[in-house]
Amino acid sequence: MELDFERCYRAVDSRDQRFDGWFYTGVTSTGIYCRPSCPATTPKRQNVRFFPSAAAAQTAGLRACRRCRPDAAPGSPQWDVRADVVGRAMRLIADGVVDRDGIPGLAARLGYTERHLHRMLRAEMGAGPLALARAQRAQTARTLIETTGLGMAEIAFAAGFGSVRQFNDTVREVYGRAPSELRTACGRSVAPGGAGTITLRLAYRPPLHARALLDFLALRALPGVEEVRDGTYRRGLRLPHGPGEAALTPADGHVSATLRLTDMRDLAPAVARCRRLLDLDADPTAVDGTLAADPALAGAVAAEPGIRLPRSVDGFEMAVRAVVGQQVSVRSARTTLTRLLTHLRPPAPAPGPGGVEQEVRAPGDRSREPEPLDPPAEGAGSAEGAERAGRLRGFPTAEEVLGVPDEVFGMPAGRRETLRALAGAVADGSLDLAPGGDREETVRRLLALPGIGPWTAGYVAMRALGDPDVLLPTDLAVRRGAAALGVPADPRTLDTYADRWRPWRSYAVIRLWRAA
C-alpha cells in the first residue's frame, strides 16, 4: 500500500486524530512508532517512515510509543469497508481465525493459497498474516496484563501465544518492557466485576451519535438476548470458546466495554464483534461529507453528525431477523422472534460470584424493512422487559433453529421454509455470513434461497456483512423518509437519485429511516 509522504507528514504535523488507524508514523532515530495524533514533538522528515499497519512497523523493528499507545488506535476504516481479499483477511484476523485455525485455515476461508495470501498482505499491509496476528496477540496480552489479575502464563495462552517464552519475547519487543513492568507501570487496579470480567475502552473517530445507535438497537432488542438500559447496551455473545456477554456504554471519545467471558481466549473476537456492532471503525467525516453535499440531506447531517451503521455480532442472527421482518413491523417481528427464542432457550442458571455464570477455564481445558415507526413493546429495553445483565445469551445457532417444530415458528409456511433453507445453508457451510465472507458471492447465494429477494439480501449485506453502499429503494420506511426530506420517493427514481450518495448509501438508509 502506497502512502503519500507529504499528506501523511502534514497529518502528523497537525496531530490530526482523524488519521489514527489509517497509518502509523515510524521514527527511525528513536526506534518508536506512533499514532498521527501523538502529542510528542513532530519528528524531522529524514527520520520518518510511514506504515499501513502496526504490524508493519513492528516488523521494521520499531516498538509502540508509550505515550500515544498506537496499538490501541481505532481500526482502519479502509479495511473495515473493503470487500476485496485483503479487507476480508483483516476482518478474519481481527476475529481470531489465525489463532484458532492457523494460516492454512485463513487461506482456506478466503479461497487462496497460503503463498498468494501472504504476497497480497505484504503488498497492502507491509506484513504477512503471522505478523498481523502477532500484533493483535500483543495488544490482547497488554489488555489482559493491565486490566486483569491473571497470571502471566494464563495471559500468554489466553492471548494466543504458543509458549510463555514467545509471549515474553513479543511483549518486550513490541512495548520495550517486560510483561511485569507493563502491569506495574499501568498504575491502576483491576476493574471489579468477578472472574472472567474485563473492562476496557473502545476508541472511535468522533463524532459518534450515540443516541441514534442506542435508539436503533433498543427498538429491535430481543428479551433474553439484548437490552438497552440507562444508556448502556447489553447483549449475549456466542464466541469461539464459549458464551459471553458485553455491556457497551458510549462515552466521550470512547465506548466503555465490560466483557464477561467464559474463556479469555475470546477477548480479541469479542472486541472485534463489539466494534463491528457499533461501527466504531467508520470514518464519519468522510461519510457525512459525502451525504452533506446533497442539499436534501445537509440539514439532517448538520443536526445529527456521526450517525453510524449498526451491524451485528452474528451474521446468522441478522439473516433470521431480516427474513422474519419481511413486510411486517418491528413490533410484529420482535414478537415472533421472542416466541421462537422462548422455545429454544432453557432457563438460565443463576450467575456465580460477580454475575458470571462460569469461571474462566484454563486454555488446556477442554422486500421491506420492518418499519422503524412503532415504539418498543412494553418493557423492552428495561429491567422488567429483558433478562438482567449476566443472564443474556447469544442468538441460537443454525442447527438449533433447524430442530424447531413447525408449530413454534408462528409465521406463514413459506417464511418458515425460507428460515429452514437459510439455517440449512449456514449449517452445511454453503452460505458464509461471517464478516470475512465474499459479499457478492454471499448475496448471490442468498438470492438463490426460496423466499429471499433483493430487499432481504440487501439488508443482510448491509448489517451482517457491513457493506457501506446498499440502498433499499423498495423499503416503505426508506420511501417515507425520502419524502420527508424532499427526495424522490418512487423506487426507480430514488435508486437513480441515490447515486450521489455513493459509496455510503447504507448510511443514507439509516438517516432516511430516522427521518421516517
XYZ file of C-alpha atoms in Angstrom:
516
model
C 0.000 0.000 0.000
C 1.477 3.323 -1.076
C 1.251 6.164 1.450
C 1.677 9.733 0.253
C 4.538 11.113 2.354
C 3.511 14.778 2.181
C -0.095 14.138 3.109
C 0.868 11.849 5.967
C 3.502 14.250 7.276
C 1.003 17.141 7.272
C -1.414 14.986 9.306
C 1.363 14.221 11.805
C 2.468 17.860 11.978
C -1.126 18.933 12.768
C -1.697 15.952 15.111
C -4.909 15.171 13.257
C -6.843 12.496 15.173
C -8.915 11.652 12.094
C -5.955 9.723 10.692
C -5.412 7.491 13.728
C -5.548 3.932 12.450
C -5.225 4.972 8.808
C -1.429 4.815 9.053
C 1.389 4.730 11.629
C 4.411 7.003 11.978
C 7.783 5.339 12.471
C 10.692 7.403 13.819
C 13.960 5.733 12.879
C 16.079 7.872 15.220
C 14.201 6.644 18.301
C 13.019 3.232 17.128
C 9.413 4.091 18.036
C 6.160 4.143 16.057
C 3.229 6.420 16.934
C -0.270 7.499 16.028
C -0.520 10.536 13.712
C -2.043 12.431 16.663
C 0.798 11.675 19.087
C 1.444 14.802 21.220
C 5.218 14.337 21.047
C 7.352 16.799 19.078
C 6.986 16.349 15.309
C 9.993 14.321 14.119
C 12.316 15.522 11.367
C 11.385 14.456 7.864
C 14.562 12.465 7.312
C 13.805 10.330 10.360
C 10.208 9.463 9.432
C 8.714 6.413 7.752
C 5.016 5.693 7.361
C 3.447 2.249 7.704
C -0.019 0.972 6.771
C -0.313 -1.186 9.905
C 1.107 -1.571 13.382
C 2.367 -4.994 12.342
C 4.401 -3.434 9.519
C 6.007 -1.009 11.952
C 6.804 -3.844 14.352
C 8.250 -5.928 11.509
C 10.573 -2.994 10.754
C 11.956 -3.273 14.301
C 10.023 -0.403 15.914
C 8.268 -0.533 19.274
C 4.986 1.103 20.250
C 5.074 4.598 21.731
C 4.304 4.525 25.460
C 2.646 7.910 25.288
C 0.082 7.617 22.492
C -0.464 3.821 22.538
C -0.701 3.390 18.725
C -1.614 -0.281 19.099
C -4.900 0.833 20.724
C -5.871 3.280 17.949
C -9.197 2.851 16.114
C -9.034 0.339 13.290
C -8.545 1.495 9.740
C -11.877 2.285 8.059
C -10.290 1.232 4.778
C -10.003 -2.409 5.842
C -13.356 -2.233 7.590
C -15.323 -1.484 4.417
C -13.212 -3.000 1.659
C -14.764 -6.092 0.090
C -11.571 -7.405 -1.540
C -9.421 -10.258 -0.262
C -7.193 -8.056 1.919
C -10.148 -6.383 3.628
C -11.767 -9.763 4.248
C -8.478 -11.163 5.583
C -8.077 -8.279 8.022
C -11.563 -8.821 9.417
C -10.940 -12.545 9.853
C -7.571 -11.951 11.541
C -9.253 -9.487 13.931
C -11.831 -12.179 14.712
C -9.043 -14.559 15.758
C -9.131 -17.008 12.830
C -5.323 -17.277 12.661
C -5.094 -18.062 16.383
C -7.737 -20.768 16.075
C -7.070 -22.270 12.633
C -3.615 -21.017 11.651
C -2.604 -19.593 8.274
C -3.976 -22.658 6.417
C -7.387 -22.016 7.955
C -7.311 -18.337 6.992
C -6.259 -19.144 3.420
C -8.979 -21.787 3.115
C -11.655 -19.345 4.302
C -10.545 -16.878 1.640
C -10.092 -19.415 -1.142
C -6.416 -18.666 -1.864
C -3.138 -20.458 -1.365
C -1.082 -19.505 1.664
C 1.701 -18.181 -0.559
C -0.571 -15.930 -2.598
C -2.341 -14.660 0.531
C 0.998 -13.799 2.106
C 2.022 -11.939 -1.047
C -1.183 -9.861 -1.111
C -0.995 -8.922 2.570
C 2.670 -7.980 2.319
C 1.931 -5.731 -0.646
C -1.001 -3.954 1.039
C -0.229 -4.122 4.760
C 3.567 -4.314 4.836
C 3.365 -7.525 6.859
C 2.238 -11.106 6.401
C -0.656 -12.821 8.199
C 1.549 -14.164 11.009
C 2.914 -10.697 11.782
C -0.579 -9.199 11.696
C -1.888 -11.875 14.065
C 1.174 -11.407 16.290
C 0.457 -7.671 16.591
C -3.087 -8.471 17.651
C -1.880 -11.024 20.214
C 0.440 -8.399 21.689
C -2.430 -5.915 22.076
C -4.668 -8.600 23.618
C -1.883 -9.528 26.031
C -1.389 -5.903 27.056
C -5.106 -5.523 27.722
C -5.115 -8.614 29.931
C -1.933 -7.539 31.740
C -3.312 -4.095 32.558
C -6.966 -4.940 33.300
C -6.977 -8.382 34.951
C -5.270 -10.166 37.795
C -4.500 -13.241 35.695
C -1.060 -14.770 35.981
C 1.359 -14.193 33.120
C 1.233 -17.831 31.983
C -2.578 -17.658 31.813
C -2.369 -14.419 29.847
C 0.159 -15.887 27.416
C -2.124 -18.729 26.401
C -5.303 -16.661 26.539
C -3.774 -14.149 24.104
C -2.923 -16.923 21.654
C 0.824 -17.360 22.218
C 2.271 -20.829 21.864
C 4.555 -20.522 24.902
C 5.367 -18.212 27.783
C 8.778 -17.540 26.275
C 7.211 -16.399 22.995
C 4.840 -14.191 24.996
C 7.685 -12.581 26.977
C 9.842 -12.013 23.895
C 6.993 -10.478 21.896
C 5.862 -8.113 24.661
C 9.445 -6.930 25.214
C 9.968 -6.385 21.510
C 6.669 -4.603 20.839
C 6.429 -2.487 24.010
C 10.038 -2.256 25.177
C 9.113 -3.593 28.620
C 8.688 -6.944 30.307
C 5.079 -8.011 30.998
C 5.530 -7.466 34.742
C 6.798 -3.936 34.100
C 3.702 -3.159 31.998
C 1.471 -4.242 34.868
C 3.388 -2.085 37.335
C 3.500 0.922 35.018
C -0.229 0.946 34.296
C -0.734 2.277 37.824
C -4.349 1.244 38.203
C -6.117 -1.568 39.985
C -8.011 -4.339 38.272
C -11.586 -3.310 37.453
C -14.161 -5.033 39.702
C -16.636 -7.495 38.286
C -15.567 -11.025 39.124
C -13.773 -13.825 37.359
C -13.709 -13.561 33.597
C -14.691 -9.867 33.540
C -12.683 -7.238 31.679
C -13.441 -3.541 31.313
C -11.716 -1.638 28.534
C -12.127 1.348 26.242
C -13.009 1.002 22.567
C -11.712 4.038 20.686
C -13.554 5.588 17.745
C -13.269 8.555 15.416
C -15.561 11.389 16.516
C -18.261 12.368 16.078
C -20.427 9.485 17.277
C -24.196 9.941 17.536
C -24.694 7.615 20.494
C -28.401 8.290 20.875
C -29.121 7.176 17.310
C -27.211 3.933 17.889
C -28.991 3.145 21.154
C -32.398 4.107 19.744
C -31.920 1.765 16.809
C -30.806 -1.150 18.982
C -33.467 -0.584 21.673
C -36.257 -0.654 19.094
C -35.168 -4.135 17.959
C -33.978 -5.582 21.287
C -34.885 -9.245 21.882
C -35.546 -10.194 25.522
C -33.002 -12.657 26.809
C -30.505 -11.734 24.070
C -30.082 -7.977 24.458
C -31.340 -4.898 26.251
C -30.787 -1.141 26.392
C -30.975 0.349 29.862
C -29.574 3.516 31.457
C -27.543 4.437 28.389
C -25.909 1.005 28.130
C -26.451 -1.694 25.518
C -26.034 -5.240 26.805
C -26.160 -8.474 24.874
C -25.185 -12.105 24.988
C -22.456 -13.387 22.689
C -21.658 -16.717 21.088
C -17.871 -16.843 20.951
C -15.483 -19.492 19.609
C -14.623 -20.923 23.034
C -17.864 -20.358 24.922
C -20.668 -17.912 25.728
C -20.032 -14.344 26.798
C -21.722 -11.048 27.438
C -20.937 -7.440 26.536
C -22.081 -4.200 28.157
C -21.336 -1.181 25.943
C -21.679 2.405 27.155
C -20.859 5.259 24.735
C -18.752 7.993 26.308
C -16.727 10.976 25.149
C -14.064 9.689 22.739
C -14.583 6.012 23.523
C -17.094 3.290 24.293
C -16.682 1.667 27.699
C -16.931 -2.107 27.231
C -17.343 -4.611 30.043
C -16.874 -8.130 28.700
C -17.754 -11.269 30.634
C -16.031 -14.243 29.059
C -16.122 -17.955 29.684
C -12.633 -18.284 28.167
C -10.108 -15.448 27.980
C -9.003 -16.593 24.531
C -12.218 -14.996 23.288
C -11.140 -11.451 24.203
C -9.959 -10.453 20.716
C -13.012 -11.928 18.922
C -15.339 -10.280 21.456
C -13.711 -6.876 20.957
C -13.815 -7.244 17.166
C -17.522 -8.106 17.244
C -18.399 -5.231 19.546
C -16.525 -2.778 17.361
C -18.321 -4.164 14.319
C -21.724 -3.996 16.021
C -21.368 -0.281 16.808
C -19.478 0.542 13.582
C -16.602 2.026 15.586
C -14.075 1.772 12.751
C -16.084 4.030 10.440
C -14.795 7.370 9.169
C -17.760 9.664 9.982
C -16.066 12.701 8.473
C -15.882 11.040 5.055
C -19.428 9.675 5.306
C -21.012 12.922 6.466
C -19.033 14.948 3.953
C -20.434 12.960 1.042
C -24.023 12.936 2.301
C -23.995 16.629 3.281
C -23.063 17.528 -0.293
C -26.704 16.728 -1.149
C -28.821 19.726 -0.040
C -31.669 17.349 0.838
C -29.531 15.643 3.498
C -27.356 18.588 4.538
C -29.714 19.694 7.311
C -30.043 16.198 8.779
C -26.268 15.705 8.734
C -25.665 19.051 10.429
C -28.277 18.289 13.092
C -27.072 14.742 13.764
C -23.408 14.280 12.796
C -21.770 10.892 13.232
C -24.713 8.582 12.501
C -23.318 5.024 12.353
C -24.477 1.861 10.620
C -25.489 -0.623 13.366
C -24.182 -4.012 12.296
C -24.209 -7.361 14.055
C -22.185 -9.766 16.162
C -23.740 -12.779 14.411
C -24.423 -12.931 10.679
C -26.923 -15.764 11.010
C -28.894 -13.823 13.626
C -29.131 -10.836 11.299
C -30.270 -13.000 8.394
C -33.011 -14.559 10.560
C -34.135 -11.095 11.646
C -34.307 -9.995 8.009
C -36.427 -12.983 6.953
C -38.801 -12.722 9.928
C -39.129 -8.966 9.386
C -40.212 -9.174 5.754
C -43.281 -6.939 5.253
C -44.106 -6.672 8.966
C -43.480 -4.027 11.620
C -40.616 -4.110 14.079
C -43.039 -4.986 16.875
C -44.502 -7.943 14.976
C -41.062 -9.258 14.047
C -39.865 -8.931 17.632
C -42.922 -10.803 18.926
C -42.345 -13.667 16.503
C -38.645 -13.905 17.332
C -39.330 -13.760 21.075
C -41.699 -16.712 20.762
C -39.041 -18.656 18.875
C -36.368 -17.817 21.446
C -38.622 -18.835 24.331
C -38.901 -22.325 22.852
C -35.176 -22.629 22.187
C -33.824 -21.142 25.414
C -33.860 -23.179 28.633
C -33.965 -21.266 31.938
C -30.631 -19.528 32.542
C -28.568 -20.765 35.512
C -28.092 -18.425 38.417
C -24.967 -16.311 37.952
C -21.994 -17.028 40.157
C -19.851 -14.515 42.053
C -19.603 -11.207 40.238
C -22.534 -12.151 37.999
C -20.532 -14.626 35.905
C -22.143 -17.949 35.088
C -18.850 -19.831 34.754
C -15.327 -19.390 35.988
C -12.578 -18.789 33.440
C -11.337 -22.075 32.044
C -7.652 -22.680 31.589
C -6.775 -22.878 27.879
C -5.961 -26.537 28.170
C -9.449 -27.437 29.452
C -11.428 -28.801 27.030
C -38.791 -6.882 0.342
C -39.293 -4.380 3.083
C -37.504 -3.248 6.156
C -39.659 -3.556 9.274
C -40.898 -0.004 9.616
C -38.972 1.829 12.355
C -42.155 3.626 13.403
C -43.545 1.550 16.260
C -42.315 2.190 19.816
C -40.669 -0.718 21.609
C -43.010 -3.219 23.174
C -43.901 -2.528 26.799
C -40.900 -3.304 28.973
C -38.486 -3.749 26.051
C -35.102 -2.248 26.874
C -35.896 -2.138 30.586
C -35.067 -4.304 33.557
C -38.602 -5.731 33.532
C -38.731 -6.419 29.792
C -35.456 -8.329 29.452
C -33.366 -10.681 31.478
C -30.946 -8.952 33.773
C -27.315 -8.458 32.819
C -25.419 -11.664 33.473
C -28.359 -13.727 32.173
C -28.210 -12.711 28.494
C -27.251 -15.259 25.882
C -26.243 -15.288 22.265
C -28.724 -15.925 19.460
C -29.429 -19.612 18.678
C -27.294 -21.420 16.124
C -28.458 -22.572 12.697
C -28.527 -26.157 13.961
C -30.837 -25.190 16.831
C -33.224 -23.379 14.507
C -33.365 -26.402 12.215
C -34.595 -28.501 15.132
C -37.603 -26.283 15.924
C -41.043 -27.896 15.276
C -43.199 -26.238 12.619
C -45.850 -25.008 15.054
C -43.297 -22.986 17.071
C -42.312 -20.670 14.219
C -45.612 -18.781 14.318
C -45.357 -17.458 10.772
C -46.621 -18.302 7.271
C -45.424 -21.652 5.925
C -43.448 -20.012 3.124
C -41.462 -17.852 5.502
C -40.880 -20.807 7.814
C -39.425 -22.814 4.943
C -37.234 -19.857 3.997
C -35.845 -19.878 7.530
C -35.225 -23.605 7.322
C -33.437 -23.225 3.981
C -31.326 -20.371 5.394
C -30.407 -22.337 8.516
C -29.586 -25.408 6.421
C -27.260 -23.439 4.118
C -25.423 -21.920 7.099
C -25.213 -25.249 8.909
C -23.725 -27.129 5.934
C -21.253 -24.329 5.175
C -22.612 -23.414 1.746
C -23.519 -19.901 2.988
C -20.881 -17.817 4.786
C -22.327 -14.930 6.789
C -19.083 -14.146 8.643
C -17.501 -10.672 8.266
C -14.753 -12.145 6.091
C -17.160 -13.666 3.582
C -17.233 -12.618 -0.051
C -20.072 -10.086 -0.207
C -21.015 -10.610 -3.836
C -20.954 -14.387 -3.529
C -22.945 -14.265 -0.283
C -25.649 -12.093 -1.847
C -25.803 -14.412 -4.864
C -26.292 -17.446 -2.616
C -28.891 -15.665 -0.529
C -30.909 -14.796 -3.618
C -30.808 -18.462 -4.654
C -32.700 -19.457 -1.494
C -36.516 -19.664 -1.730
C -38.299 -16.633 -0.318
C -35.281 -14.301 -0.291
C -35.403 -11.349 -2.638
C -33.339 -8.204 -3.217
C -34.560 -6.415 -0.066
C -33.678 -9.278 2.288
C -30.310 -9.918 0.634
C -29.513 -6.196 0.708
C -30.446 -5.880 4.377
C -28.173 -8.801 5.264
C -25.337 -7.344 3.176
C -25.720 -4.009 4.926
C -25.965 -5.156 8.546
C -24.350 -8.605 8.643
C -21.578 -8.119 6.071
C -21.021 -4.403 6.691
C -21.452 -3.290 3.079
C -21.424 0.534 3.272
C -23.117 1.065 -0.104
C -26.506 -0.682 -0.007
C -29.737 1.086 -0.970
C -33.170 -0.387 -0.243
C -35.332 1.662 -2.648
C -38.471 -0.504 -2.260
C -38.411 -0.216 1.534
C -41.542 1.553 2.764
C -39.809 3.405 5.599
C -36.965 4.482 3.303
C -39.511 5.916 0.888
C -41.330 7.718 3.691
C -38.062 9.165 4.935
C -37.129 10.241 1.426
C -40.456 12.035 1.032
C -39.972 13.743 4.399
C -36.612 15.111 3.244
C -37.800 16.139 -0.206
C -36.047 13.276 -2.001
C -37.856 11.357 -4.780
C -39.793 8.510 -3.141
C -40.541 6.414 -6.214
C -38.223 3.348 -6.016
C -36.817 3.651 -9.520
C -36.276 7.413 -9.283
C -34.825 7.095 -5.788
C -32.397 4.454 -6.992
C -31.073 6.835 -9.642
C -31.042 9.835 -7.305
C -29.051 7.934 -4.666
C -26.016 7.599 -6.928
C -24.824 10.895 -5.436
C -24.584 9.175 -2.031
C -22.113 6.522 -3.162
C -20.171 4.834 -1.608
C -22.141 5.497 1.608
C -25.723 4.649 0.648
C -26.123 2.329 3.662
C -25.572 5.331 5.937
C -28.116 7.290 3.906
C -30.627 4.483 4.526
C -30.139 4.849 8.292
C -30.785 8.581 8.007
C -33.896 8.033 5.888
C -35.240 5.583 8.478
C -34.733 8.211 11.174
C -36.460 10.821 9.022
C -39.451 8.479 8.589
